[in-house]
mmCIF file with all atom_site columns, C-alpha atoms in Angstrom:
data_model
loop_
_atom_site.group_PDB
_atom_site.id
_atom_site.type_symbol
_atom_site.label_atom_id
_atom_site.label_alt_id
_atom_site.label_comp_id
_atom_site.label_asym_id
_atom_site.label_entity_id
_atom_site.label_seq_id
_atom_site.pdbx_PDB_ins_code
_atom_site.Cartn_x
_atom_site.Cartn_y
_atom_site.Cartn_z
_atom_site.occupancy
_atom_site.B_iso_or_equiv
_atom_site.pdbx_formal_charge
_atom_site.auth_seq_id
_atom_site.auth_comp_id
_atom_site.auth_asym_id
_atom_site.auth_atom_id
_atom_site.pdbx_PDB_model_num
ATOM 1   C CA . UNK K 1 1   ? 0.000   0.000  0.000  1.00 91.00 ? 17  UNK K CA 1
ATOM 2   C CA . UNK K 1 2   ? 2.998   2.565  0.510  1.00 94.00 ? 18  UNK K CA 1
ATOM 3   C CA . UNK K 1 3   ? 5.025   4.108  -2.067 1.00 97.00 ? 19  UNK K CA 1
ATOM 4   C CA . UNK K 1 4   ? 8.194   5.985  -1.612 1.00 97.00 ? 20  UNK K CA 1
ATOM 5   C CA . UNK K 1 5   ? 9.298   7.506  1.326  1.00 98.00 ? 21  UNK K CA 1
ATOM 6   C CA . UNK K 1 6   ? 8.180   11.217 0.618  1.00 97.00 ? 22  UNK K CA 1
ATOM 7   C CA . UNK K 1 7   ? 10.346  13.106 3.621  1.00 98.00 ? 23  UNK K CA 1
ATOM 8   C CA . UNK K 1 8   ? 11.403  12.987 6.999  1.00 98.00 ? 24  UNK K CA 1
ATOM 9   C CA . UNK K 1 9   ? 10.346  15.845 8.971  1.00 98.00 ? 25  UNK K CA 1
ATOM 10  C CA . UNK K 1 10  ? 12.834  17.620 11.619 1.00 98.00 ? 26  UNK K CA 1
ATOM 11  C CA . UNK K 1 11  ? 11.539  19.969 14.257 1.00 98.00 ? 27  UNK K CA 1
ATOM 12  C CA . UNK K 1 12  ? 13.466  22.582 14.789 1.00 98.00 ? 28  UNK K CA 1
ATOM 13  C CA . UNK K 1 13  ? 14.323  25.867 17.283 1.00 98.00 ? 29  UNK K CA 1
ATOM 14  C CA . UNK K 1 14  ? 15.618  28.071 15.049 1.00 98.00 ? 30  UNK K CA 1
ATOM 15  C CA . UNK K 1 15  ? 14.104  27.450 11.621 1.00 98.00 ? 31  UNK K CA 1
ATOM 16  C CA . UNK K 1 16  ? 16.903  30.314 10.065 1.00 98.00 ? 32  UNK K CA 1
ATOM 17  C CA . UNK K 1 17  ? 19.699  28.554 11.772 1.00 98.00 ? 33  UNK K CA 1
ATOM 18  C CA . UNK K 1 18  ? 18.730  25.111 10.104 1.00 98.00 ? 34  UNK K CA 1
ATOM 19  C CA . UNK K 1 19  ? 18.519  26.517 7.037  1.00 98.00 ? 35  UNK K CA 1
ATOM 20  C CA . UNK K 1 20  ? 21.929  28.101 6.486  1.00 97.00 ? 36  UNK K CA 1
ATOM 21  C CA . UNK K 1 21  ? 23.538  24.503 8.286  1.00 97.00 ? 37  UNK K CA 1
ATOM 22  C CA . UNK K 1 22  ? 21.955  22.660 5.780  1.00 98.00 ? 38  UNK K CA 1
ATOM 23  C CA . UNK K 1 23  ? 22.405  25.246 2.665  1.00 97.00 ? 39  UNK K CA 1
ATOM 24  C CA . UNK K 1 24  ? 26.322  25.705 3.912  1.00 97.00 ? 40  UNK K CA 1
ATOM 25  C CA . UNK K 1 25  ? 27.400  23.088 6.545  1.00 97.00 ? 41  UNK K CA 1
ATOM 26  C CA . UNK K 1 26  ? 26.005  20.654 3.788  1.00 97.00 ? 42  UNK K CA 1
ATOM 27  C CA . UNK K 1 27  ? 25.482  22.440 0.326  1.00 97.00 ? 43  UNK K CA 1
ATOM 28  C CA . UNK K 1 28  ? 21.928  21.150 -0.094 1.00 97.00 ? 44  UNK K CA 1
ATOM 29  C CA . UNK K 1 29  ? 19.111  22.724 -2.094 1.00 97.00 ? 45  UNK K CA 1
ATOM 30  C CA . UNK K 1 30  ? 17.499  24.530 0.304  1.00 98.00 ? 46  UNK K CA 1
ATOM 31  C CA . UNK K 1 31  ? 13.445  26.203 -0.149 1.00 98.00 ? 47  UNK K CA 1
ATOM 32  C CA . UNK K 1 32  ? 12.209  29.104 1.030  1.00 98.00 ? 48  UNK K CA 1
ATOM 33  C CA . UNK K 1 33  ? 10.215  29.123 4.288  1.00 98.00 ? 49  UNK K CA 1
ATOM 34  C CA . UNK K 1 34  ? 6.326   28.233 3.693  1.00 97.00 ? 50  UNK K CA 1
ATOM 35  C CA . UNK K 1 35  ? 3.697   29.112 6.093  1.00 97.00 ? 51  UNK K CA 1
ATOM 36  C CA . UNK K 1 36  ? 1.203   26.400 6.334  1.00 95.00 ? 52  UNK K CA 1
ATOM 37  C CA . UNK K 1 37  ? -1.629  27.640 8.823  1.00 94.00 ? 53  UNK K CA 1
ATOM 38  C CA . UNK K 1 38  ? -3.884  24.562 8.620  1.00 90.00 ? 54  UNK K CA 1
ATOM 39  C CA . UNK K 1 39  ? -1.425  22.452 10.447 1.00 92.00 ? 55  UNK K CA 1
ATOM 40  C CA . UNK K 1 40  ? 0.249   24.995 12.649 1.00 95.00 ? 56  UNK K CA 1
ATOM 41  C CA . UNK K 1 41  ? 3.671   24.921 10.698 1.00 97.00 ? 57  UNK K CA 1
ATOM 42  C CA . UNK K 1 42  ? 6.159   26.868 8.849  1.00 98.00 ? 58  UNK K CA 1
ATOM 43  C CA . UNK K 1 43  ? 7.957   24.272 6.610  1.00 98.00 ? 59  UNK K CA 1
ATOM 44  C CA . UNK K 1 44  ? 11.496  24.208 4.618  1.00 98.00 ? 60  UNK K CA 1
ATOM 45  C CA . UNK K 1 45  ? 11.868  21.745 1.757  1.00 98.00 ? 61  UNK K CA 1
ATOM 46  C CA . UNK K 1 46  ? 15.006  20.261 1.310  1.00 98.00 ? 62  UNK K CA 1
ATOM 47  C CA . UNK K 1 47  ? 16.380  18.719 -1.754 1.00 97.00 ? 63  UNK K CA 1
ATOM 48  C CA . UNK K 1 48  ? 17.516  15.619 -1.674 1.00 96.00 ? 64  UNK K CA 1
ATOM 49  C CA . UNK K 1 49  ? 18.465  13.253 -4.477 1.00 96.00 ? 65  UNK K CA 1
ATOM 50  C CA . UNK K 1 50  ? 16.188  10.370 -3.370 1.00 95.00 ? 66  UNK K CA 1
ATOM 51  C CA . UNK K 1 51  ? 13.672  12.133 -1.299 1.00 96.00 ? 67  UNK K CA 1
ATOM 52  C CA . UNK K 1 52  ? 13.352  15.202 0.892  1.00 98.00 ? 68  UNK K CA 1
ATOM 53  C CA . UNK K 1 53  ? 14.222  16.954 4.468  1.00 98.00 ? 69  UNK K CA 1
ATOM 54  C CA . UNK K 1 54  ? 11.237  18.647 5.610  1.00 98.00 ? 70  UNK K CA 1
ATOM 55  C CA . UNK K 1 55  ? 11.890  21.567 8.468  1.00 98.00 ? 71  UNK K CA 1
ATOM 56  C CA . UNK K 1 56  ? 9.342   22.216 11.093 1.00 98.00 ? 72  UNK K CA 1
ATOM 57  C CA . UNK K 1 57  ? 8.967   25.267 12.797 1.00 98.00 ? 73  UNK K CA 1
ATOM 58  C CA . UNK K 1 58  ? 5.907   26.625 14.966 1.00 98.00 ? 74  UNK K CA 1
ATOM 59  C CA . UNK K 1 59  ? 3.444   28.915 13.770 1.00 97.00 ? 75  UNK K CA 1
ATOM 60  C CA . UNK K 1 60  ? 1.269   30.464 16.069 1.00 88.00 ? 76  UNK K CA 1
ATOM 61  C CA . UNK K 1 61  ? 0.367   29.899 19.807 1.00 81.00 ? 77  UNK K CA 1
ATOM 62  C CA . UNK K 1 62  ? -1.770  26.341 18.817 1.00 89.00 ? 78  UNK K CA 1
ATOM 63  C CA . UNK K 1 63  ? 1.057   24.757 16.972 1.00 95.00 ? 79  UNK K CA 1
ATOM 64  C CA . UNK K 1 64  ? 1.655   20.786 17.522 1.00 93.00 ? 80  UNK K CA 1
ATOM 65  C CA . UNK K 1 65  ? 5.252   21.643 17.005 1.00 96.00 ? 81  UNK K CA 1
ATOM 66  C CA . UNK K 1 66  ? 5.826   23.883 20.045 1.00 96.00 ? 82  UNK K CA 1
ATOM 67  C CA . UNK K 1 67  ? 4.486   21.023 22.425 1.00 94.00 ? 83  UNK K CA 1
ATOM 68  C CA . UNK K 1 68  ? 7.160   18.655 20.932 1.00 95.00 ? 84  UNK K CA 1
ATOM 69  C CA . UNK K 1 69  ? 10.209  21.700 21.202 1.00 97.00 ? 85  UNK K CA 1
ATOM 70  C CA . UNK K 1 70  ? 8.883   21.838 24.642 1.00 96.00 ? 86  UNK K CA 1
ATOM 71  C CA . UNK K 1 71  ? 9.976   18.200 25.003 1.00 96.00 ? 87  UNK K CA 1
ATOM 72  C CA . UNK K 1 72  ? 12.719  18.175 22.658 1.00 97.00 ? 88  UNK K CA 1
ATOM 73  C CA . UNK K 1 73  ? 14.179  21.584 23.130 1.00 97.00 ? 89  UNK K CA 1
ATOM 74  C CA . UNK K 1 74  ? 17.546  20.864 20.280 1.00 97.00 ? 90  UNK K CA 1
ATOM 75  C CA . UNK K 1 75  ? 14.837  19.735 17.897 1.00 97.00 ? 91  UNK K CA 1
ATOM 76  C CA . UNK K 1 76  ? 14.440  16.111 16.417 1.00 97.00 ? 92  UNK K CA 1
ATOM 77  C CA . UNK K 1 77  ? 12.759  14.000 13.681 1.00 97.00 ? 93  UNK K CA 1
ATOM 78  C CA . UNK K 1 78  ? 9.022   14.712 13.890 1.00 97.00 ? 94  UNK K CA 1
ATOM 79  C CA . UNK K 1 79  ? 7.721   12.210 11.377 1.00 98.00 ? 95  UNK K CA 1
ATOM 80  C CA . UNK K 1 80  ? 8.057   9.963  7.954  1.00 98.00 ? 96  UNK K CA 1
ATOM 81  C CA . UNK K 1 81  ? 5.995   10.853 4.999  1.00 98.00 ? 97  UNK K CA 1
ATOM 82  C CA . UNK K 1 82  ? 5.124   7.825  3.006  1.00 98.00 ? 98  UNK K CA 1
ATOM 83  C CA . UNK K 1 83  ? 3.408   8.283  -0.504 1.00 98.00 ? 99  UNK K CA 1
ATOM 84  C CA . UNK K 1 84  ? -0.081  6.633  -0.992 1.00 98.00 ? 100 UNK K CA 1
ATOM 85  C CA . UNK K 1 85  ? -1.754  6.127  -4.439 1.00 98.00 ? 101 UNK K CA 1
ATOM 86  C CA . UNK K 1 86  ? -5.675  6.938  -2.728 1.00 98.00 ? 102 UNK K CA 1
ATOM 87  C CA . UNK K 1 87  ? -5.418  8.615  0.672  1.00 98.00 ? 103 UNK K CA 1
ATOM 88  C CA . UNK K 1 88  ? -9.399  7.399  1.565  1.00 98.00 ? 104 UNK K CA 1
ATOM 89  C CA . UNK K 1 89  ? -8.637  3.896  0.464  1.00 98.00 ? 105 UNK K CA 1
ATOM 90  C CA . UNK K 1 90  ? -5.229  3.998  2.482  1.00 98.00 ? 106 UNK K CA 1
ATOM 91  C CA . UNK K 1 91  ? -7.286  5.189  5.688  1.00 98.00 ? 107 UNK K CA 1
ATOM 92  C CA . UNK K 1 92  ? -10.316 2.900  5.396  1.00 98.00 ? 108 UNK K CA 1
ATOM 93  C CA . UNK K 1 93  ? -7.941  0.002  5.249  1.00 97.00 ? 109 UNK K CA 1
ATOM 94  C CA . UNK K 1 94  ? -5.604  1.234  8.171  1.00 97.00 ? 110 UNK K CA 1
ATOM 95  C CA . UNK K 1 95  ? -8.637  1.677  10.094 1.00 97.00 ? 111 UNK K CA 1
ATOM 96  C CA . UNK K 1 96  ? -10.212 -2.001 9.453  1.00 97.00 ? 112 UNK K CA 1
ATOM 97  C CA . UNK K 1 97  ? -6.772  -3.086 10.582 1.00 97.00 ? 113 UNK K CA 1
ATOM 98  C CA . UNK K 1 98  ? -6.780  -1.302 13.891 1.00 97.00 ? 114 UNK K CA 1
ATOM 99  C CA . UNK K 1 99  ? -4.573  1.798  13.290 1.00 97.00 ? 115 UNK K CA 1
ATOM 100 C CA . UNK K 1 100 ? -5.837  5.188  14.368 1.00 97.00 ? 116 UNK K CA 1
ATOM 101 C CA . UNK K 1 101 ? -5.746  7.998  12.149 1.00 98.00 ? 117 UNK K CA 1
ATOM 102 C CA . UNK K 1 102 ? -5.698  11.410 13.906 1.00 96.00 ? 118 UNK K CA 1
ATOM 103 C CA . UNK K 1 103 ? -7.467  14.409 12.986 1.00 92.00 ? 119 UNK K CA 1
ATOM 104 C CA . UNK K 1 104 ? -10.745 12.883 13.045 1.00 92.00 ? 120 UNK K CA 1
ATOM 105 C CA . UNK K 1 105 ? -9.398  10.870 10.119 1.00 93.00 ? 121 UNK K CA 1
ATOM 106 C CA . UNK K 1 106 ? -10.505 13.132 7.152  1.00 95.00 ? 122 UNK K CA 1
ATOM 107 C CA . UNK K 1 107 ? -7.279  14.427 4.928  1.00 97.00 ? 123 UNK K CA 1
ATOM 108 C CA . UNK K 1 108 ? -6.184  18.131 5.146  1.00 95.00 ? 124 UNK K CA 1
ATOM 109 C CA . UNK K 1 109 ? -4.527  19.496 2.135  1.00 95.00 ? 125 UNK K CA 1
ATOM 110 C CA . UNK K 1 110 ? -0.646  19.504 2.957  1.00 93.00 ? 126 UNK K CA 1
ATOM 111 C CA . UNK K 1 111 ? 2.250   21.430 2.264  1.00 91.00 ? 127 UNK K CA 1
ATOM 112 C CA . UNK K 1 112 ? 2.541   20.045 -1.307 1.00 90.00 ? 128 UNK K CA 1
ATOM 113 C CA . UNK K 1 113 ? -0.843  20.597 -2.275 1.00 94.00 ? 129 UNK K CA 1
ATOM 114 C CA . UNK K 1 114 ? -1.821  17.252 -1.646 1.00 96.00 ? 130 UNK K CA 1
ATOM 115 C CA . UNK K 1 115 ? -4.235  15.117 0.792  1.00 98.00 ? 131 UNK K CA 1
ATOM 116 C CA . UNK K 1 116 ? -2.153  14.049 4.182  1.00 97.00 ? 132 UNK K CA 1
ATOM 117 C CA . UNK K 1 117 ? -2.967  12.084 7.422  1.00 97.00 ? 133 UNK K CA 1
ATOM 118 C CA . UNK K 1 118 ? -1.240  11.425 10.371 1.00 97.00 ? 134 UNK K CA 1
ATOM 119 C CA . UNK K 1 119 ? -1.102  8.001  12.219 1.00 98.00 ? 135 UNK K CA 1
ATOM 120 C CA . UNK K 1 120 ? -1.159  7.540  16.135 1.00 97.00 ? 136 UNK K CA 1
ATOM 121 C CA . UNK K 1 121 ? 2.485   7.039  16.809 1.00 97.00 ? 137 UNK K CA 1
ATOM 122 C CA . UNK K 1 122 ? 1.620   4.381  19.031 1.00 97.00 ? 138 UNK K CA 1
ATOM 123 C CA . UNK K 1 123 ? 0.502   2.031  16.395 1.00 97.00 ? 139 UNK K CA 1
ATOM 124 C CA . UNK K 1 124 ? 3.801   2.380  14.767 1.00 97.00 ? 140 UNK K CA 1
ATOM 125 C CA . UNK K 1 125 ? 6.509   1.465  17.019 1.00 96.00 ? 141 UNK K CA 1
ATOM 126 C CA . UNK K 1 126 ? 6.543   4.876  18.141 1.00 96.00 ? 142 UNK K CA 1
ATOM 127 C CA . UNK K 1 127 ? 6.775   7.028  15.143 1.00 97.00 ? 143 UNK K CA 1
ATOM 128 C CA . UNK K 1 128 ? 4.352   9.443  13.828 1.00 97.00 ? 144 UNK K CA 1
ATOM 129 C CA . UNK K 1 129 ? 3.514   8.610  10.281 1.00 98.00 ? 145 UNK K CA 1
ATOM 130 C CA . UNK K 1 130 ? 2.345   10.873 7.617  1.00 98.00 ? 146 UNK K CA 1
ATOM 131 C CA . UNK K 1 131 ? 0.326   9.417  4.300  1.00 98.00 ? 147 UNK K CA 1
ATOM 132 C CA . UNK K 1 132 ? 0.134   11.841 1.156  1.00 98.00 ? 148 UNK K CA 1
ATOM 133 C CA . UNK K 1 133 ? -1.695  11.247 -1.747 1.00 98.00 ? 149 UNK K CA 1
ATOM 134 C CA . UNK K 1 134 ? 0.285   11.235 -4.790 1.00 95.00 ? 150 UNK K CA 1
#
């Protein structure tokens, strides 16, 4: 049912900082920042030949990053992105097997433009996982 591995997401303290380490420290291909309101977020894309970094930084006073800085004050990997060919028939099968699918389990449109849910890290040896539709 999963594709490629779309990104691994990094939460970060100092979403400026990050950038230039990863632009000079390791000459990637670095995005500009990109609000994303819906989920809370401002995201940086980076490059990578077989797949892609994602930044996470918190917007606003609500964001779901800030409560995991809180815990993880130097930052740390957030989530996996896995591609999915049909988000709905992704979740309804997911759900028949037991997994829970947070957000009240209906997609948001993501970062990329795309349809994206989030798995209870619980059910997945303790990572948060991310579908998107591609």
């Amino acid at each position: 049912m999963i594709g490629r591995l779309n990104h691994v997401a990094i939460a970060v303290p100092d979403l400026e900082a990050a950038r230039a380490q990863y632009a000079t420290m390791l000459g990637a291909d670095v995005g500009a920042p990109q609000d994303e309101p819906d989920h809370g977020v401002t995201v940086v894309f980076i490059t990578l030949p077989n797949t892609k970094i994602e930044l996470l930084y918190p917007l606003g006073d609500d964001s779901p990053i800030q409560g995991f800085l809180d815990k993880n004050p130097s930052g740390g990997i957030h989530h996996v992105c896995y591609e999915v060919d049909d988000i709905l028939a992704a979740r309804d099968h997911l759900l028949t097997e037991g997994a829970r699918v947070l957000g009240g389990g209906e997609p948001k449109i993501g970062a990329h433009g795309k349809p994206v849910l989030f798995l209870h890290p619980k059910d997945f040896n303790g990572c948060l996982v991310e579908l998107e539709q591609v």
